[in-house]
PDB file of C-alpha atoms in Angstrom:
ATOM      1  CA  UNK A  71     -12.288  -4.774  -8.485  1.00 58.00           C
ATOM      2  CA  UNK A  72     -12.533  -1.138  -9.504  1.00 66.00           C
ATOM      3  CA  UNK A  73      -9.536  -0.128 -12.120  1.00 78.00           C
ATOM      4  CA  UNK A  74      -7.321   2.758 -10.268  1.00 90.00           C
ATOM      5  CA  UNK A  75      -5.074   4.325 -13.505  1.00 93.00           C
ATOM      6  CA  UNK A  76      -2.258   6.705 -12.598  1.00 96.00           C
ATOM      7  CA  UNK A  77      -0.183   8.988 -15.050  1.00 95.00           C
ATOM      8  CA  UNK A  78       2.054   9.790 -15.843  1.00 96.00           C
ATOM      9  CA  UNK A  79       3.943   6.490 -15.354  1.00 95.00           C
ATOM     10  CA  UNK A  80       7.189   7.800 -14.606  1.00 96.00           C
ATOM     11  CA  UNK A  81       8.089  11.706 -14.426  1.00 97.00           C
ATOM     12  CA  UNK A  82      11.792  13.350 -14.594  1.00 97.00           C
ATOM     13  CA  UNK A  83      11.765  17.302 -14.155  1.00 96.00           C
ATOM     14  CA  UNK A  84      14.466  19.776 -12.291  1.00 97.00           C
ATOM     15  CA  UNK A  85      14.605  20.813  -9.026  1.00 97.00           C
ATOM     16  CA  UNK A  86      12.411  23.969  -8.195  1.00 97.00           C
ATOM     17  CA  UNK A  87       9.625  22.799 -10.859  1.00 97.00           C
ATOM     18  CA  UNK A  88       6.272  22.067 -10.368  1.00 97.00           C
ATOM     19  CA  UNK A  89       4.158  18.609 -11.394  1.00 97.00           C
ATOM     20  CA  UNK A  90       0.687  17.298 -11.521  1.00 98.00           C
ATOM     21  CA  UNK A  91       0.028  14.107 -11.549  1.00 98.00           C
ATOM     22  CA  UNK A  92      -3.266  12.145 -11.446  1.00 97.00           C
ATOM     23  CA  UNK A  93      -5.527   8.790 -10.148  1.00 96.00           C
ATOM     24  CA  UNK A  94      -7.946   8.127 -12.231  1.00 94.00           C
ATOM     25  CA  UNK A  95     -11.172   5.710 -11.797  1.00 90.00           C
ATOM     26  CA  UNK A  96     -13.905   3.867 -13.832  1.00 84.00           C
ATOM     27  CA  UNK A  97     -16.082   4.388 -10.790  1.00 86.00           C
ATOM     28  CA  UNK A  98     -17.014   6.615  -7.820  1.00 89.00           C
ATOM     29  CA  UNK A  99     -14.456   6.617  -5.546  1.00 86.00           C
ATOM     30  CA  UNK A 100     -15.813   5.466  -1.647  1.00 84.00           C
ATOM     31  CA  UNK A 101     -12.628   7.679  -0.547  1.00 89.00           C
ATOM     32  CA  UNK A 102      -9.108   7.864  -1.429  1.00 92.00           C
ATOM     33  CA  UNK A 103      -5.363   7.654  -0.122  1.00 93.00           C
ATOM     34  CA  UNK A 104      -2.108   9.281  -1.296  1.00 95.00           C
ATOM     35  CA  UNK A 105       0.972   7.299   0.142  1.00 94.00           C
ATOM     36  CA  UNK A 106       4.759   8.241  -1.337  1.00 95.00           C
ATOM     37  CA  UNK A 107       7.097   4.352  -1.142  1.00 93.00           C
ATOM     38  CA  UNK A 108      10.754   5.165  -0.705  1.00 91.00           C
ATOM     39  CA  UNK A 109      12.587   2.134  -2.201  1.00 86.00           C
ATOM     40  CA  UNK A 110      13.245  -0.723   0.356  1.00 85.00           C
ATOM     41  CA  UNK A 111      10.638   0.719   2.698  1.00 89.00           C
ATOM     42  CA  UNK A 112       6.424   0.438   2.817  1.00 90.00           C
ATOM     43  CA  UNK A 113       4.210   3.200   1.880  1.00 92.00           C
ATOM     44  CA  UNK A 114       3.605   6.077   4.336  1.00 91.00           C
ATOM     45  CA  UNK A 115       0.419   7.984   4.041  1.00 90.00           C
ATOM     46  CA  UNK A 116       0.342  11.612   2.852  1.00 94.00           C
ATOM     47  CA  UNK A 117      -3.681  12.278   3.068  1.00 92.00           C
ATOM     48  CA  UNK A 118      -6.842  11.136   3.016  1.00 91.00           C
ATOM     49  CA  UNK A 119      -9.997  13.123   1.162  1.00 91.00           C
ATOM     50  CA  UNK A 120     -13.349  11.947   1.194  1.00 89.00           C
ATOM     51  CA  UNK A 121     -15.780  14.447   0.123  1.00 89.00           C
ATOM     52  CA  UNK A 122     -16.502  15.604  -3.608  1.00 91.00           C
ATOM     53  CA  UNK A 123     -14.142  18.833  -4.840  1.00 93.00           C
ATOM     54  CA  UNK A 124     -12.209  18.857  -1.275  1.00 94.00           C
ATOM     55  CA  UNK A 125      -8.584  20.309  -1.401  1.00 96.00           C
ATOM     56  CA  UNK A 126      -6.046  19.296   0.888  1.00 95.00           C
ATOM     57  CA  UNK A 127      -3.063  20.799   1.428  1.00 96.00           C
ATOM     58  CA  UNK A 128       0.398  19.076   3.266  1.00 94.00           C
ATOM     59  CA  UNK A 129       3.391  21.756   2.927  1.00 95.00           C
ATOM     60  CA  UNK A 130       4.221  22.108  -0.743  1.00 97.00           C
ATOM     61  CA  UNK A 131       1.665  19.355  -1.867  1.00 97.00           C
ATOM     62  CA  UNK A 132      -1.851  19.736  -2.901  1.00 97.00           C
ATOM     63  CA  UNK A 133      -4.345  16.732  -3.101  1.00 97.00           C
ATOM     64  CA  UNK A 134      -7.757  17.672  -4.819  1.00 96.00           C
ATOM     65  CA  UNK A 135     -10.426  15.240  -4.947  1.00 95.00           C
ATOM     66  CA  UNK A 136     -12.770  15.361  -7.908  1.00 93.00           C
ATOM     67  CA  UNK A 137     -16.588  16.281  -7.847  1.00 92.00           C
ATOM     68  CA  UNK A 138     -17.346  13.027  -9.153  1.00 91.00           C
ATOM     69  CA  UNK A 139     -15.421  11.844  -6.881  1.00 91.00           C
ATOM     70  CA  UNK A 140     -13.856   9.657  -9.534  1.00 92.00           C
ATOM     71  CA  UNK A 141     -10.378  11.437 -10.021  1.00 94.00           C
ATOM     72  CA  UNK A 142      -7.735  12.933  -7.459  1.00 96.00           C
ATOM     73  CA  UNK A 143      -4.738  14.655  -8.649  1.00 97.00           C
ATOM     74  CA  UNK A 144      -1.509  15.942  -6.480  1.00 98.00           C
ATOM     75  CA  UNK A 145       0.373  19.014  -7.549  1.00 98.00           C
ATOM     76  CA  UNK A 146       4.035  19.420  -6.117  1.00 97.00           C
ATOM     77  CA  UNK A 147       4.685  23.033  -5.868  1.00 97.00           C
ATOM     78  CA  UNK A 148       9.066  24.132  -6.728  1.00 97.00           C
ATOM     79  CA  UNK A 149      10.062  20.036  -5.762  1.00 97.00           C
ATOM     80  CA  UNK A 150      12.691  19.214  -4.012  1.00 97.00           C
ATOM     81  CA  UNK A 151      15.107  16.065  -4.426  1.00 95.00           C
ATOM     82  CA  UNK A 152      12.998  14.662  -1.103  1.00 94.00           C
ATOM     83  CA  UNK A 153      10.215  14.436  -2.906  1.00 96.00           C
ATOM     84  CA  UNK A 154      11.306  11.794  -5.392  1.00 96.00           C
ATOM     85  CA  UNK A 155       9.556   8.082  -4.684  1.00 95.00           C
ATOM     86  CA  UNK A 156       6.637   6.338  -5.790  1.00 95.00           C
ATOM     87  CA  UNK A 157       3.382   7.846  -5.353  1.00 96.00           C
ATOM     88  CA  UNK A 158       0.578   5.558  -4.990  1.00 95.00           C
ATOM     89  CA  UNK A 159      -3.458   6.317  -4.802  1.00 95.00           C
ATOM     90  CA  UNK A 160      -5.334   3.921  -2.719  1.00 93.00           C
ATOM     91  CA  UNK A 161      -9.323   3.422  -2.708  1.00 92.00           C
ATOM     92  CA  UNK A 162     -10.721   2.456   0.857  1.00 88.00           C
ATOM     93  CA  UNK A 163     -12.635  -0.079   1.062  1.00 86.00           C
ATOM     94  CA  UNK A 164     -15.067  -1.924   3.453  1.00 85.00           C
ATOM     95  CA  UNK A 165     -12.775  -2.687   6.796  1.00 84.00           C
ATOM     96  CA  UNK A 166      -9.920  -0.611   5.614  1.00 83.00           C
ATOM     97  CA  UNK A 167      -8.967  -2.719   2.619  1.00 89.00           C
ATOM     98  CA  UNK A 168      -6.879  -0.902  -0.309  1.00 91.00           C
ATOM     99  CA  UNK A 169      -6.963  -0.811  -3.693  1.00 92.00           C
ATOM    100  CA  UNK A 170      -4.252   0.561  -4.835  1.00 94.00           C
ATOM    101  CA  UNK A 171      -2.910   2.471  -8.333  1.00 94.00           C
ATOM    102  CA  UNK A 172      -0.314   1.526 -10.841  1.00 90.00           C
ATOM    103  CA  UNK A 173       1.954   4.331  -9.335  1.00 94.00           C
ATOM    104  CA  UNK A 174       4.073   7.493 -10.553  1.00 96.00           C
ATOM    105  CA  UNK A 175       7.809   6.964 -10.319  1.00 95.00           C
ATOM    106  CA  UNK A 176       8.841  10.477  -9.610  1.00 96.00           C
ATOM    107  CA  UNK A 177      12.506  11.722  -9.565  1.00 96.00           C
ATOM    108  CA  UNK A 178      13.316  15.407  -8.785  1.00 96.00           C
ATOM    109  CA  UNK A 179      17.180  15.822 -10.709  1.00 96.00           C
ATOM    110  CA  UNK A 180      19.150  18.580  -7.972  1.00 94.00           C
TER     111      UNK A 180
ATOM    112  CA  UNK B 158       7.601   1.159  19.829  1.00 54.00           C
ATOM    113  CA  UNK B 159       8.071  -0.868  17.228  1.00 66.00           C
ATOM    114  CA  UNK B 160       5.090  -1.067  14.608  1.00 89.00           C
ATOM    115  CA  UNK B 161       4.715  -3.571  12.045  1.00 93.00           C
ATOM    116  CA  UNK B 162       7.611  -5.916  12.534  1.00 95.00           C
ATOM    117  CA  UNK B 163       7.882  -8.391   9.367  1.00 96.00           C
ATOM    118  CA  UNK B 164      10.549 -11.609   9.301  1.00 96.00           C
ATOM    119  CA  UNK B 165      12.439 -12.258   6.773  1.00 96.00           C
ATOM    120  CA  UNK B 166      13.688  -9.076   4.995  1.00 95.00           C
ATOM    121  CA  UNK B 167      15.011 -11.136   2.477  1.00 96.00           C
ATOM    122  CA  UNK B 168      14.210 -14.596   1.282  1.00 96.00           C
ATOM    123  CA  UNK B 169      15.344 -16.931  -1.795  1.00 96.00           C
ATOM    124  CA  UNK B 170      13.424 -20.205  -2.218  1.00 96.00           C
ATOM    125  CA  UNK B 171      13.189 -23.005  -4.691  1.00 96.00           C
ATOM    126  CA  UNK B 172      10.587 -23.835  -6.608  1.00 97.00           C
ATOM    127  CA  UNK B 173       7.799 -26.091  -4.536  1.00 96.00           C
ATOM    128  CA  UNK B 174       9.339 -25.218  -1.576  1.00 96.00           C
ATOM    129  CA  UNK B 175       7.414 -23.389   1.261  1.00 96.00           C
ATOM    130  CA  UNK B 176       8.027 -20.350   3.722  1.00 96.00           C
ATOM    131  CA  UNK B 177       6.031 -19.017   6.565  1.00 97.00           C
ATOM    132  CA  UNK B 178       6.052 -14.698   6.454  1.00 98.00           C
ATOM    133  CA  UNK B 179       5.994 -13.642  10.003  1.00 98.00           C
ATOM    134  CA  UNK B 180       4.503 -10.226  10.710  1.00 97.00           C
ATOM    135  CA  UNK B 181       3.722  -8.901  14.300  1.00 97.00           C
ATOM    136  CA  UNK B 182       2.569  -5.223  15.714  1.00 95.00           C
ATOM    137  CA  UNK B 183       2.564  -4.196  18.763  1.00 92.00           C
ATOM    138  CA  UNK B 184      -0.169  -1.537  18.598  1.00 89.00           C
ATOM    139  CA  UNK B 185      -2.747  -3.816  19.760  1.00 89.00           C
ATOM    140  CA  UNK B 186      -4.562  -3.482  16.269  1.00 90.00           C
ATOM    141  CA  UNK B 187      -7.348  -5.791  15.346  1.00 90.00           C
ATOM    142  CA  UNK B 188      -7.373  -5.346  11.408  1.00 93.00           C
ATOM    143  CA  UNK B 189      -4.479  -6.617   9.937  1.00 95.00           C
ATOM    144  CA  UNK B 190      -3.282  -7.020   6.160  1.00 96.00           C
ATOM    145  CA  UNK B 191      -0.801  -8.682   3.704  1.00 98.00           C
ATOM    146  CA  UNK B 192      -0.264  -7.114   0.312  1.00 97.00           C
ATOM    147  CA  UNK B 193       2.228  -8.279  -2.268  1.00 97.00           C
ATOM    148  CA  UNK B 194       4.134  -5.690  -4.563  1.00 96.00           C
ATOM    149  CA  UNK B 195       5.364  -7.078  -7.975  1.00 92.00           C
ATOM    150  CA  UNK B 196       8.440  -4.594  -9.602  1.00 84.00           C
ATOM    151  CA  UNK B 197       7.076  -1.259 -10.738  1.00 77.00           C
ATOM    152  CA  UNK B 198       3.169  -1.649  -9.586  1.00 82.00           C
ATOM    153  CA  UNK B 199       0.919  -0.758  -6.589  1.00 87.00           C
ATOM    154  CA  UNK B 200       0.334  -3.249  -3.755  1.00 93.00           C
ATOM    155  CA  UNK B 201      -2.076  -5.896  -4.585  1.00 95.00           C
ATOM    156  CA  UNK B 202      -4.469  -7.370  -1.060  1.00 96.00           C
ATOM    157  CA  UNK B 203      -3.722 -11.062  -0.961  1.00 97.00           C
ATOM    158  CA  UNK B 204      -5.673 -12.027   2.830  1.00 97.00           C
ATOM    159  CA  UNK B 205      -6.801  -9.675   5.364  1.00 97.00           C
ATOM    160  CA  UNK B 206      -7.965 -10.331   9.033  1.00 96.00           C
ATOM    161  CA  UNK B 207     -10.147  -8.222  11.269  1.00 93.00           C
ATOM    162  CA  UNK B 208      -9.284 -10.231  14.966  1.00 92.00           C
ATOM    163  CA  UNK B 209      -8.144 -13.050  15.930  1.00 94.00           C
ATOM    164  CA  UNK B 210      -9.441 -16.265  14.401  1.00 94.00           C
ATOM    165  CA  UNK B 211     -11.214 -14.252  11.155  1.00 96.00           C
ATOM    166  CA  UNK B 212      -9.575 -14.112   8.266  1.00 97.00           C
ATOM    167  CA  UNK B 213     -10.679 -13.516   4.069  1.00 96.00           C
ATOM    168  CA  UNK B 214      -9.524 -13.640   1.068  1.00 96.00           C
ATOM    169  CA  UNK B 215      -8.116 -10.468  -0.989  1.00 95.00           C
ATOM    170  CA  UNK B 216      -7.693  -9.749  -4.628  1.00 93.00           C
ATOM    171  CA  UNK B 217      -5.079 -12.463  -5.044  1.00 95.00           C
ATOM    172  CA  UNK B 218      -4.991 -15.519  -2.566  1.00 97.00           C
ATOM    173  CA  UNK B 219      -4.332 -18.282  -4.267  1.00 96.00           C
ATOM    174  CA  UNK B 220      -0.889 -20.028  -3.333  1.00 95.00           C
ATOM    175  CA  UNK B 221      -1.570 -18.520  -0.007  1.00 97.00           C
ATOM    176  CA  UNK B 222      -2.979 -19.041   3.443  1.00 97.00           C
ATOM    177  CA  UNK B 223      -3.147 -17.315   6.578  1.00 97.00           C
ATOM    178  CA  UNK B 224      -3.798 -17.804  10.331  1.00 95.00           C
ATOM    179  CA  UNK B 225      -4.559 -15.219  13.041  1.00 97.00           C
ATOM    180  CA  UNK B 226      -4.468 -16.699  16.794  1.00 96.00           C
ATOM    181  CA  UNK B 227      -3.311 -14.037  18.461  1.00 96.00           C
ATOM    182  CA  UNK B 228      -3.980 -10.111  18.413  1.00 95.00           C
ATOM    183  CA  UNK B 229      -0.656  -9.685  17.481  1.00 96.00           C
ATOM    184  CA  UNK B 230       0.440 -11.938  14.706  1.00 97.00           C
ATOM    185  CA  UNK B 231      -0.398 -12.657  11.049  1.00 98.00           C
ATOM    186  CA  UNK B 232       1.688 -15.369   9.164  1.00 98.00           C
ATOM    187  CA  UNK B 233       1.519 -15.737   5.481  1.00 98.00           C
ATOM    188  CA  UNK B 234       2.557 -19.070   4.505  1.00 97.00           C
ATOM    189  CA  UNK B 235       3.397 -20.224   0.581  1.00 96.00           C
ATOM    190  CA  UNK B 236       2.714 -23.687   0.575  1.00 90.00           C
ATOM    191  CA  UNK B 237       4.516 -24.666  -3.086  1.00 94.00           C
ATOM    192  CA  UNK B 238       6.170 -21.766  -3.922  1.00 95.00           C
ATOM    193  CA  UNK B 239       5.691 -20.747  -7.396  1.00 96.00           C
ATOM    194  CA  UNK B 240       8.339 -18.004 -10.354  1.00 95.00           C
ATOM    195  CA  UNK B 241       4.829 -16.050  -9.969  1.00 95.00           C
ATOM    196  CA  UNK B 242       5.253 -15.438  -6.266  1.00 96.00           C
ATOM    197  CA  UNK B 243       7.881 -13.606  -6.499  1.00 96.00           C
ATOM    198  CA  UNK B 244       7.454 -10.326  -5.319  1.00 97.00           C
ATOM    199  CA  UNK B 245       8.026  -7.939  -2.300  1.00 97.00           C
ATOM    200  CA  UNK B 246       5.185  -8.737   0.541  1.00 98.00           C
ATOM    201  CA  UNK B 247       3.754  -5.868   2.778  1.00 97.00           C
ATOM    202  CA  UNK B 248       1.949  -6.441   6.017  1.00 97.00           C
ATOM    203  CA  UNK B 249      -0.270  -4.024   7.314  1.00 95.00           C
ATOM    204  CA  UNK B 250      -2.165  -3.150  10.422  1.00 94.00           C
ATOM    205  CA  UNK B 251      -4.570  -0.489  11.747  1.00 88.00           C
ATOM    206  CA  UNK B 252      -7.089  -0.204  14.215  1.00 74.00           C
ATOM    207  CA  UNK B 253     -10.739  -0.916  14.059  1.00 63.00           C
ATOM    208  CA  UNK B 254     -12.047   1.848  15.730  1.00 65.00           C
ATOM    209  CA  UNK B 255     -12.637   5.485  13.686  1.00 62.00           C
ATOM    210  CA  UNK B 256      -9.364   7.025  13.626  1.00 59.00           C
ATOM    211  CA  UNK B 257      -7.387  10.052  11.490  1.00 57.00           C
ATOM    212  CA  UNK B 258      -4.300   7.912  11.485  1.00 56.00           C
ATOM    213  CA  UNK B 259      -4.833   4.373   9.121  1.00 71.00           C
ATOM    214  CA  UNK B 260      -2.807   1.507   7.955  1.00 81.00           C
ATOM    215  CA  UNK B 261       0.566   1.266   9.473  1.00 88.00           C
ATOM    216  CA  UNK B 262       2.808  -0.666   7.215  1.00 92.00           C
ATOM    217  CA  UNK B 263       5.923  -2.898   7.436  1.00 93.00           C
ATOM    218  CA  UNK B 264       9.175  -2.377   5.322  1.00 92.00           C
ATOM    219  CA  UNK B 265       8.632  -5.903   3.452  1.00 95.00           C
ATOM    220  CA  UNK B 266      10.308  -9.001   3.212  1.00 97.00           C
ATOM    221  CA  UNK B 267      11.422  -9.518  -0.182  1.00 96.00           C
ATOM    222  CA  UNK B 268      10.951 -12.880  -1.623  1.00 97.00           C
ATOM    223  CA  UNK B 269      12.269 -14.623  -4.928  1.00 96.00           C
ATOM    224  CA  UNK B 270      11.587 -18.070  -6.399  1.00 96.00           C
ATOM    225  CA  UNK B 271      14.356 -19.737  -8.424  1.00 93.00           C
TER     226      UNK B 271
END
C-alpha cells in the first residue's frame, strides 16, 4: 500500500492569511482526491486532478498536481473561519478504492 | 434523497461482543465501501463491494465481514469486538459507470469498545 504523507500535521494562522499545505508520495500517483471532514460528518470532495503539472482552481483554493505526479499541494488564498477542518488527500485506486493521507488539521482563528 | 444512510450513529460495546453496521443508499450505486477512521488519521478501506453478491477485502479486514444481497445495502458486522476496533466507521458508495461526481459518503457511526 503506497505511503500518502501530509504536512504540516496541524496548522493555526489568522483570518485573511494564506497556507500551503502538501500530499506527498513514495510513488506515482494513479490520480488524486482532496476532501475537507468537518467533525461529526464524512469527507466531501473538493477536486480531483489526474494529469502531471495540472492546476485546479475551486474559489479561493488552488490544487496543483505535481509533474511526477507524486506530490499535490493546496494553497488557501486570505482563509476564512469556513475553511477550518481536516483536509485529506486520497489516491484512486482500481474500482474507486481510496487511499487516503494522514491529514492537515487546519483552524482559521477570526 | 437521502444518500448514504448509516445505523447506528453511536455505539458502545463490550469486549467480545458483536454489532452489525447497517449502511444503505438510495442512488442505485453498485460500488460500495466501508472505511474506518481512528482519532486524528485518514480513513483506512476495511471491505469494499462492486454489486451485489461480490465483495473483497481492503487494507484492514480482519475482525470484519461483510455481505452484499441487495443493490442497496452493505452491513459490516464485528464478530468479537476488540479495544482495537474502536474507531469511527465510514460507508461509502459511488457509481460504476465514468462519472465527474465520486464517492458519496455517510456521516459515520461511531463505535467504542470497553
Amino acid at each position: 500500500t503506497q505511503l500518502l504523507e501530509q504536512s504540516p500535521q496541524f496548522l493555526s494562522i489568522q483570518e485573511g492569511e494564506n497556507l500551503t499545505v502538501y500530499c506527498n508520495s513514495s510513488s506515482v500517483f494513479s490520480s488524486l482526491q482532496w476532501y475537507r471532514q468537518e467533525p461529526g460528518e464524512g469527507p466531501v470532495l473538493l477536486v480531483t486532478v489526474v494529469t502531471g503539472g495540472e492546476v485546479k482552481k475551486l474559489k479561493r483554493l488552488t490544487f496543483q498536481f505535481g509533474d511526477a505526479r507524486k506530490d499535490s499541494s493546496l494553497h488557501i488564498t486570505a482563509a476564512q473561519p469556513g475553511d477550518t477542518g481536516l483536509y485529506l488527500c486520497a489516491e484512486v485506486l482500481r474500482y474507486e478504492k481510496l487511499t487516503f493521507g494522514t491529514g492537515t488539521r487546519l483552524t482559521i482563528i477570526p | 434523497n437521502a444518500g448514504v444512510t448509516q445505523t447506528p450513529k453511536f455505539r458502545i460495546l463490550k469486549i467480545g461482543q458483536s454489532m452489525t453496521l447497517q449502511c444503505t443508499q438510495d442512488m442505485n450505486h453498485n460500488y460500495m465501501y466501508w472505511y474506518r477512521q481512528d482519532p486524528g488519521m485518514g480513513l483506512k478501506l476495511i471491505y469494499y463491494s462492486v454489486g451485489a453478491g461480490i465483495t473483497d477485502k481492503g487494507e484492514v479486514p480482519n475482525g470484519y465481514n461483510v455481505s452484499r444481497s441487495t443493490t442497496e445495502d452493505f452491513p459490516l458486522r464485528l464478530e468479537l469486538a476488540a479495544p482495537s476496533q474502536t474507531s469511527v466507521y465510514f460507508c461509502a458508495s459511488r457509481t460504476g459507470r465514468p462519472s465527474r461526481v465520486l464517492q458519496h459518503f455517510g456521516d459515520g457511526t461511531r463505535l467504542s469498545i470497553l
